Coordinates of C-alpha atoms in Angstrom, one line a residue:
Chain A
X87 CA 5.8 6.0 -48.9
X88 CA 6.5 7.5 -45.4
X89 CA 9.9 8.5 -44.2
X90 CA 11.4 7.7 -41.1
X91 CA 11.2 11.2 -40.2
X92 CA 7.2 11.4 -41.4
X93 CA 7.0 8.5 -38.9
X94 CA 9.1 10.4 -36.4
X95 CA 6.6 13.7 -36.9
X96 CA 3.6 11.4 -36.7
X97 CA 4.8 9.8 -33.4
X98 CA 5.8 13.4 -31.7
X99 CA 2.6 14.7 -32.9
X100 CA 0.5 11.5 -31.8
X101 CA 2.5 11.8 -28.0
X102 CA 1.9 15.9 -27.8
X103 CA -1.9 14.9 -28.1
X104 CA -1.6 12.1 -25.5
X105 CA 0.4 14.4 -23.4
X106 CA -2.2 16.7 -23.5
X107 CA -4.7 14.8 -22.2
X108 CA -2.8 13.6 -19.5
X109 CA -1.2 16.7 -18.7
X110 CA -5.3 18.1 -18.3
X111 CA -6.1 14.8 -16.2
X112 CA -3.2 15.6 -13.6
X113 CA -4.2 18.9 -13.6
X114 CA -8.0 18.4 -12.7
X115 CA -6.9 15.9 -10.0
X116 CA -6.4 18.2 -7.1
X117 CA -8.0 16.4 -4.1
X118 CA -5.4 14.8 -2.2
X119 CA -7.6 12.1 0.0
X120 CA -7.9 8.0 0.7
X121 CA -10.1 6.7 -1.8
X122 CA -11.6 3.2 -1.4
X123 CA -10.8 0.6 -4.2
X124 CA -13.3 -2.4 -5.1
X125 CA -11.5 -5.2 -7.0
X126 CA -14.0 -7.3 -8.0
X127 CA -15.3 -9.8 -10.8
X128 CA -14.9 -13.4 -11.2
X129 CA -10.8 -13.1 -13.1
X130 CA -7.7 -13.5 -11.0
X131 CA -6.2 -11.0 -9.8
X132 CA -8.1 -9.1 -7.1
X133 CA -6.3 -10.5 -3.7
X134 CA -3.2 -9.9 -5.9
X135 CA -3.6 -6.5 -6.6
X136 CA -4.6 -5.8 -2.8
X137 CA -1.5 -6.7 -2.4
X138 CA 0.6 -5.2 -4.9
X139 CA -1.0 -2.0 -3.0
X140 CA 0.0 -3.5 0.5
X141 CA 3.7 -3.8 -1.1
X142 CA 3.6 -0.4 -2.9
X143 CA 2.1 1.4 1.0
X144 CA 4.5 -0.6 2.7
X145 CA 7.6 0.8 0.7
X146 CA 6.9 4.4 1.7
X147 CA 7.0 3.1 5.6
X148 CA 2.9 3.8 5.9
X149 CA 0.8 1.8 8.2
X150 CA -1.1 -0.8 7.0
X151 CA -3.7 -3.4 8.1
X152 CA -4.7 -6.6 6.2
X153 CA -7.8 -8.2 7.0
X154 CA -8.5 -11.6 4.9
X155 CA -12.0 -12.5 5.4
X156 CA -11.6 -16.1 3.8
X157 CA -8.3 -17.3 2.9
X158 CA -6.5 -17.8 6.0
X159 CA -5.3 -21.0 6.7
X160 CA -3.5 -21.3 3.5
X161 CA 0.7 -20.9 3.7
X162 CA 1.3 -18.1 0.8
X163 CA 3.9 -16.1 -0.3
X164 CA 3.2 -12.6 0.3
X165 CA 2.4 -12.9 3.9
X166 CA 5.8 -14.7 4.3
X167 CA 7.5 -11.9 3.0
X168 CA 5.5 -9.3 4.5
X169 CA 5.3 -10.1 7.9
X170 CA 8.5 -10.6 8.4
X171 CA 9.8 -7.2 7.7
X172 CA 10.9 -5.2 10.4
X173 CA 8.1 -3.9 11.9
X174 CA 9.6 -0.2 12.8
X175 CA 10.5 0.6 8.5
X176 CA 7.5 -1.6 7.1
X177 CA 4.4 -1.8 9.7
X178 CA 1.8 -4.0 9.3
X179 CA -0.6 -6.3 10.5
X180 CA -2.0 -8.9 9.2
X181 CA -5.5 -10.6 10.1
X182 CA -7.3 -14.0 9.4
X183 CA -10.4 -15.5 9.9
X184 CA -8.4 -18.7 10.6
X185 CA -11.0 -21.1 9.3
X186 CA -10.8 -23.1 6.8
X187 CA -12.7 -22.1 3.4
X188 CA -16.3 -22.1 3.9
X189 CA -17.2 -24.8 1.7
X190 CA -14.3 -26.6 3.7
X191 CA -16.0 -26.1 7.1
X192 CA -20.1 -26.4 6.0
X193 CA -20.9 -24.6 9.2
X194 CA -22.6 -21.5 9.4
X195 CA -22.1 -20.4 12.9
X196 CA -18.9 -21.0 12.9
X197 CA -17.7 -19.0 9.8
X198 CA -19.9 -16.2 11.1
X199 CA -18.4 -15.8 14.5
X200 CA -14.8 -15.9 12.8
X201 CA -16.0 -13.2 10.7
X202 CA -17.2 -10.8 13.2
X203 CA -13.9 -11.6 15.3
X204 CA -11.8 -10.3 12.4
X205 CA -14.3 -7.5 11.7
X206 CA -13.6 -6.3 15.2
X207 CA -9.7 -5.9 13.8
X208 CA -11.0 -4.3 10.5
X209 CA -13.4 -1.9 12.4
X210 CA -10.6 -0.6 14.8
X211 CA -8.4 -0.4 11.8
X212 CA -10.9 2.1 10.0
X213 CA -10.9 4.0 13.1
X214 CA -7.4 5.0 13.4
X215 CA -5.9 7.6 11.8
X216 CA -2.2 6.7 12.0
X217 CA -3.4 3.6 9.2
X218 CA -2.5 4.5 6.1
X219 CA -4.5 1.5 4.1
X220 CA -6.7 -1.1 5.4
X221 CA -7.4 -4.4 3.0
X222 CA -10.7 -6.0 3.5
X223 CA -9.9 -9.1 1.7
X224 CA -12.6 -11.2 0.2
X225 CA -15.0 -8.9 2.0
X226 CA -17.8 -9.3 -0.4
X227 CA -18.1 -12.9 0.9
X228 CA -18.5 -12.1 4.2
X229 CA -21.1 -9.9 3.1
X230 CA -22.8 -11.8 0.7
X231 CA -23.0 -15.0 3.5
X232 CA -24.5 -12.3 5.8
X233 CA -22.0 -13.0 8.5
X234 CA -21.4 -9.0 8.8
X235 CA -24.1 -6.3 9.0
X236 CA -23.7 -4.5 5.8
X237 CA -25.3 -1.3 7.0
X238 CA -22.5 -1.4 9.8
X239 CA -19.7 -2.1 7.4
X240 CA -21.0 0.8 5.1
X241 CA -20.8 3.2 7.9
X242 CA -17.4 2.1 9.2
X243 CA -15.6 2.6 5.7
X244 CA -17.3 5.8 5.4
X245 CA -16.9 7.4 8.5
X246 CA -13.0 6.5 8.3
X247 CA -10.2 8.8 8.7
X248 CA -10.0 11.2 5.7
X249 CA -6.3 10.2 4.4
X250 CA -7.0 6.4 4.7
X251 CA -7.6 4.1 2.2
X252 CA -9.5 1.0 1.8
X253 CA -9.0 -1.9 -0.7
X254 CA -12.0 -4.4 -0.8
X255 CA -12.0 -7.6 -2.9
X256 CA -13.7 -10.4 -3.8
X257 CA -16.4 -11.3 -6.3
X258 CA -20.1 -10.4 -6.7
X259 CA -19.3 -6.8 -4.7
X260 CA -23.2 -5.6 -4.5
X261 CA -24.0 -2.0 -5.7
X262 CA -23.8 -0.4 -2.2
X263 CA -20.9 -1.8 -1.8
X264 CA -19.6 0.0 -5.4
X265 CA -22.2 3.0 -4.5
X266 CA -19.4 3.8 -1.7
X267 CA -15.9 3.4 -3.7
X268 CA -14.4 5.9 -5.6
X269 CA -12.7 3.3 -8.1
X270 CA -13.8 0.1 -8.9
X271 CA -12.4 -2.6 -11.3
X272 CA -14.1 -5.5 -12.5
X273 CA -11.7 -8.5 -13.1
X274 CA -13.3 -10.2 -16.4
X275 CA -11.7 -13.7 -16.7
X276 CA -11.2 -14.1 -20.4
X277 CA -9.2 -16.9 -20.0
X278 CA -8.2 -19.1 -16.8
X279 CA -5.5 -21.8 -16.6
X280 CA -7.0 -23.7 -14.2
X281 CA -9.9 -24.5 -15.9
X282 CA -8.2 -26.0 -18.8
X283 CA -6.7 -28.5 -16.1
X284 CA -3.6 -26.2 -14.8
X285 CA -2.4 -26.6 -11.5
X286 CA -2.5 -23.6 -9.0
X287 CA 1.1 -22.9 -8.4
X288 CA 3.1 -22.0 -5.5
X289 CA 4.6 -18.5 -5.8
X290 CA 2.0 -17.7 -8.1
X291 CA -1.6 -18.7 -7.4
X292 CA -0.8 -18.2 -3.5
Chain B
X193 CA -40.6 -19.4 8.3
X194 CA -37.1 -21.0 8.3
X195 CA -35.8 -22.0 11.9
X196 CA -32.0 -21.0 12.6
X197 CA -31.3 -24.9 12.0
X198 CA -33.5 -24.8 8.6
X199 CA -30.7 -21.9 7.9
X200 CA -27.6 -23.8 9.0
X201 CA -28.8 -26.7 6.8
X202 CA -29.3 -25.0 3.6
X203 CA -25.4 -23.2 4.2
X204 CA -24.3 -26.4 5.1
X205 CA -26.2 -28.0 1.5
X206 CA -25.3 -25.1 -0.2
X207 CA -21.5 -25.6 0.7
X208 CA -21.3 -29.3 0.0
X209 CA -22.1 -28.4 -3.1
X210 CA -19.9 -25.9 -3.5
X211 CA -17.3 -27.9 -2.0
X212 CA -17.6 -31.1 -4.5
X213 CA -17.4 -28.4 -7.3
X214 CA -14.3 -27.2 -6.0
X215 CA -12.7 -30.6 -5.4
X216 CA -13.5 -31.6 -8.7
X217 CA -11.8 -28.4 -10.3
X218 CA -9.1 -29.2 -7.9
X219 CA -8.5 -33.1 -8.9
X220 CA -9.0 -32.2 -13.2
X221 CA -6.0 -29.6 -12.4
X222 CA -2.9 -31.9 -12.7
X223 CA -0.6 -30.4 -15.2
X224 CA 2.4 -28.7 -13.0
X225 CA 3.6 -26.0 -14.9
X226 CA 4.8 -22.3 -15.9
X227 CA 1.7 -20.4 -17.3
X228 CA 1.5 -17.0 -19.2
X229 CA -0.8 -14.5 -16.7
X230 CA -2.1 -11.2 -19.3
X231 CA -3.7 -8.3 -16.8
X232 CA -5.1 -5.8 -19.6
X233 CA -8.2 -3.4 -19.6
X234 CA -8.5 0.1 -19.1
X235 CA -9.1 -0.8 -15.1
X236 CA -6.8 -0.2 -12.0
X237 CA -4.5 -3.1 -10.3
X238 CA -2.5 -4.1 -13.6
X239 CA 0.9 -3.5 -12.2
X240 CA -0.5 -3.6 -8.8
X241 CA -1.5 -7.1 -9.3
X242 CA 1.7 -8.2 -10.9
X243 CA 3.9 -6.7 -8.1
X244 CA 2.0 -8.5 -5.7
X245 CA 2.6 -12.0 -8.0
X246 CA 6.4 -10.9 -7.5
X247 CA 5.7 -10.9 -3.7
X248 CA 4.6 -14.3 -4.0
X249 CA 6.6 -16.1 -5.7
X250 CA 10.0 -14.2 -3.6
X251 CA 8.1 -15.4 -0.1
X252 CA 9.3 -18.2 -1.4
X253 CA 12.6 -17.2 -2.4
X254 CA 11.9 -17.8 -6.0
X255 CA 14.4 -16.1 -8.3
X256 CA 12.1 -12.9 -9.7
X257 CA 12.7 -10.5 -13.1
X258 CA 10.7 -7.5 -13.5
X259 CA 11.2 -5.3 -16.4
X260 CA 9.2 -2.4 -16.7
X261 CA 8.4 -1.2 -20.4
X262 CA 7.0 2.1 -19.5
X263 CA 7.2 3.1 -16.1
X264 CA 10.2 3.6 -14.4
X265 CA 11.4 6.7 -13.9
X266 CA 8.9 7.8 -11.3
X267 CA 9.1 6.6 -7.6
X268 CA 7.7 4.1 -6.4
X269 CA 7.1 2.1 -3.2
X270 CA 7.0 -1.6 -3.9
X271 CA 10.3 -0.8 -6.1
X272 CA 11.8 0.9 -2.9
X273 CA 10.7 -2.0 -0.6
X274 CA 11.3 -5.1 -3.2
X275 CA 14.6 -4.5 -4.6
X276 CA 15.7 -3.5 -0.5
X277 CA 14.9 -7.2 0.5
X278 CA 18.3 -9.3 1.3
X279 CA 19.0 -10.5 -2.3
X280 CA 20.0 -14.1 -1.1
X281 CA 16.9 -14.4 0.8
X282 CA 14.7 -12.7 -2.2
X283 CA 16.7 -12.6 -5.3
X284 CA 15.0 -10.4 -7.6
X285 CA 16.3 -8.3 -10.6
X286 CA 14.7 -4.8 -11.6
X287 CA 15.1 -3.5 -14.8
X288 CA 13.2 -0.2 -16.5
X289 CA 13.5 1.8 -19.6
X290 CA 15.0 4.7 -17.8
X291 CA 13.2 7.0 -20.3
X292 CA 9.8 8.9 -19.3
X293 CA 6.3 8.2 -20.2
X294 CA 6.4 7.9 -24.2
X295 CA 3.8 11.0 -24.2
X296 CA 7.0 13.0 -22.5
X297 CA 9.4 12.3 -24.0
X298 CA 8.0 12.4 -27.9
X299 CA 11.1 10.8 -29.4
X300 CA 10.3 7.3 -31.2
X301 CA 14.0 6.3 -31.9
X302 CA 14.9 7.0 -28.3
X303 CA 12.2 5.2 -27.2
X304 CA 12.4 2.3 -29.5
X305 CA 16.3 1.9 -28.3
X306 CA 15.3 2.2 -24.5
X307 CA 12.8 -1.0 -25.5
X308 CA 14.9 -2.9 -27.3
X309 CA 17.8 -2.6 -24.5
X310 CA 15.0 -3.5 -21.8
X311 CA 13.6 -6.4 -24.0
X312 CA 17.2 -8.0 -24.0
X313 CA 17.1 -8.6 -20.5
X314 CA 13.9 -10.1 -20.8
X315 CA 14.9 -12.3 -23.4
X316 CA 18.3 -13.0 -21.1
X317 CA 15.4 -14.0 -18.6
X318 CA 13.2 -16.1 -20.8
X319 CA 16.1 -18.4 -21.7
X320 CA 17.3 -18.6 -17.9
X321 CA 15.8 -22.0 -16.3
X322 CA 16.7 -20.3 -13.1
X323 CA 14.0 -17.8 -13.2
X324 CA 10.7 -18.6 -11.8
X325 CA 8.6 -15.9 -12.5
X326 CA 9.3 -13.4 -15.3
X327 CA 7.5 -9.9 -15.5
X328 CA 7.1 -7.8 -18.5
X329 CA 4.9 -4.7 -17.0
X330 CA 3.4 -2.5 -19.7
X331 CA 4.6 -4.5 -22.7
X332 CA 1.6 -4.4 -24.4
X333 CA 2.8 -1.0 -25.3
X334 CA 6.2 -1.3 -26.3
X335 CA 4.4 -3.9 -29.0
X336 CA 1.5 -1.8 -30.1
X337 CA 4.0 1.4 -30.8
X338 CA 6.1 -1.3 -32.5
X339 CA 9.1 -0.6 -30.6
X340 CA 9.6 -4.7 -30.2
X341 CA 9.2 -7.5 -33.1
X342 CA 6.1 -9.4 -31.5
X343 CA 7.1 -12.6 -33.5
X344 CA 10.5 -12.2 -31.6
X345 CA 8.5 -11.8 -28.8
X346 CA 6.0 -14.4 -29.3
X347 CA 8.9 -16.7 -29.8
X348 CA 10.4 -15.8 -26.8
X349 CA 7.5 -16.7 -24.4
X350 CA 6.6 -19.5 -26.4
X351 CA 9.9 -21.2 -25.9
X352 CA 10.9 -20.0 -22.4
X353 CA 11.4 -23.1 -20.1
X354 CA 8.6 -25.1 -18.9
X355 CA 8.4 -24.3 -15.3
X356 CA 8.7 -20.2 -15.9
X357 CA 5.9 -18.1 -15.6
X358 CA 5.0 -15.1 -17.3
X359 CA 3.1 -12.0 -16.3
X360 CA 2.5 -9.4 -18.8
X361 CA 0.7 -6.1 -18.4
X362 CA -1.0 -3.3 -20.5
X363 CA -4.1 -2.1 -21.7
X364 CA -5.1 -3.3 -25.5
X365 CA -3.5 -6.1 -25.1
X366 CA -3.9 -7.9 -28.6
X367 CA -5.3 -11.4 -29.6
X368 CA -2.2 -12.8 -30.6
X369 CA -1.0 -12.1 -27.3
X370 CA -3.8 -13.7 -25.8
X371 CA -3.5 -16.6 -28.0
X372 CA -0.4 -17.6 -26.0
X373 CA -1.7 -16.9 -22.3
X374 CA -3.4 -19.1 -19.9
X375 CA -5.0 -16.7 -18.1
X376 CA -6.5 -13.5 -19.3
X377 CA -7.9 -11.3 -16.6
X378 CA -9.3 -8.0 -18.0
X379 CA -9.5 -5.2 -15.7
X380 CA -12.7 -3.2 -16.8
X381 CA -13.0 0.3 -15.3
X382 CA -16.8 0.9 -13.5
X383 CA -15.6 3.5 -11.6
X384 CA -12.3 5.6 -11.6
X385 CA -11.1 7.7 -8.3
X386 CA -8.4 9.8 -11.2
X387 CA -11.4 10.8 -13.0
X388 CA -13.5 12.5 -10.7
X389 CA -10.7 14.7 -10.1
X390 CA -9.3 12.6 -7.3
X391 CA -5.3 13.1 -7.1
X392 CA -2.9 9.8 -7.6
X393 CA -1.8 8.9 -4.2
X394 CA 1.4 8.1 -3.1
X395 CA 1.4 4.5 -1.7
X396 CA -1.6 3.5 -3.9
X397 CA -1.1 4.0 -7.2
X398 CA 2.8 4.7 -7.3

């Protein structure tokens, strides 16, 4: 039978190994620049990790830039909250299409234009240094509708300032799209309440 | 070939249908209630996604409580900018460990008494009607190194009043866990920025 002090040993030895590993990880990881983050898959999540990160920039006084390529009409919580920080500690701005959601509106000019208006704020974002992050939120629709050029898009997030980062979300993100990120998470729904008949709640859902 | 108007028709099909599946979804979810949220996998935007549920849900001035099971002695910026917010306006409670990463500190008893003092003011939290939204960041671990009873646990959730909901974070999170969750979003790493020697970047992942 083990001892609580075998257990003890075992634990310390188990976390020296672990430690180990990380320690070797940290150490390999030496290049300090803005990576670009896909969130993508068909679990929840994605918009609110974007932004957790928005929060997380925010609380160190970077600049960010939010760019939400289909939600936009919606009331929700974090943009309460975040836009009405003081500007001068937490500065950010925050972009909509400010159409309805595309299977709302059933028109195809219309949801395009939008889309290239708000590109035009995404595109100046990623060319200015002094922003720290830039969200491209539910990007991959605006892709995958062909309302943006994705050859443009590609070049614009590549050709961005060195320190900047870019968080992208939104489901079915293509392979040139993941060709370009340096880390990409797949949100696999495993379970969702509101297919077993849940309603999307306030504060939580949006 | 297809005419611009042959185009804006099939969108405009295409969404329709879209559109009645959404409705439908929409009209089946009736049931107004707390849900259990699991984000697990060996992905990014765990935490990340759970901080940015906590901005949600204190938009709308919903009464927040995070405790953090691993993390917590590190910096971090949505910690600096959350727990800053006028607590009338955005009353949220913060609570961590206070001990390093497990792997650091190699000391099971310490660490089992760091969880156990945490996990009491997340039970103090499950059992408060008050509290909207209830976070339990990296739990998964403080139950897989058995530092926390997970029929206590279990219990806890299980009981907690109706219009709470939980989030709970980790990797290998287990099926009885899942078992009482809602939703299950897995976070499945395709591509990691840490791993191809990329430094952890202040604002992003901290």
């Amino acid at each position: 039978m083990s001892t609580p002090e075998d257990k003890a040993n075992r634990h310390k030895k188990r976390m020296q190994a672990r430690k180990e590993i990380v320690d070797a990880g940290v150490a390999k990881a030496l290049e300090e620049r803005g990576i670009v983050i896909i969130y993508t898959g068909d679990g929840k999540g994605k918009t609110t990790a974007a932004i957790g990160t928005v929060t997380r920039a925010l609380g160190y006084g970077y600049d960010v830039v939010v760019t939400q390529f289909i939600k936009g009409v919606w009331e929700c919580g974090e943009k309460k909250l975040l836009t009405q920080l003081p500007q001068d500690k937490y500065p950010l701005q925050w972009y909509e299409m400010g159409t309805d959601f595309t299977w709302e509106t059933q028109d195809f000019e219309a949801d395009k234009a939008a889309a290239r208006a708000l590109w035009g704020k995404a595109l100046a974002a990623l060319q200015d240094e002094n922003i720290y992050l830039v969200v491209l939120d539910e990007l991959t629709y605006a892709l995958n509708y062909h309302w943006l050029d994705k050859g443009e898009v590609v070049r614009a997030i590549q050709n961005r300032p060195p320190q900047q980062t870019v968080v992208i979300t939104g489901r079915g993100a293509k392979q040139y799209l993941k060709d370009i990120a340096d880390t990409v998470s797949e949100m696999r729904a495993l379970k969702h309440a509101f297919s077993d008949g849940i309603a999307a709640r306030r504060g939580i859902e949006w």
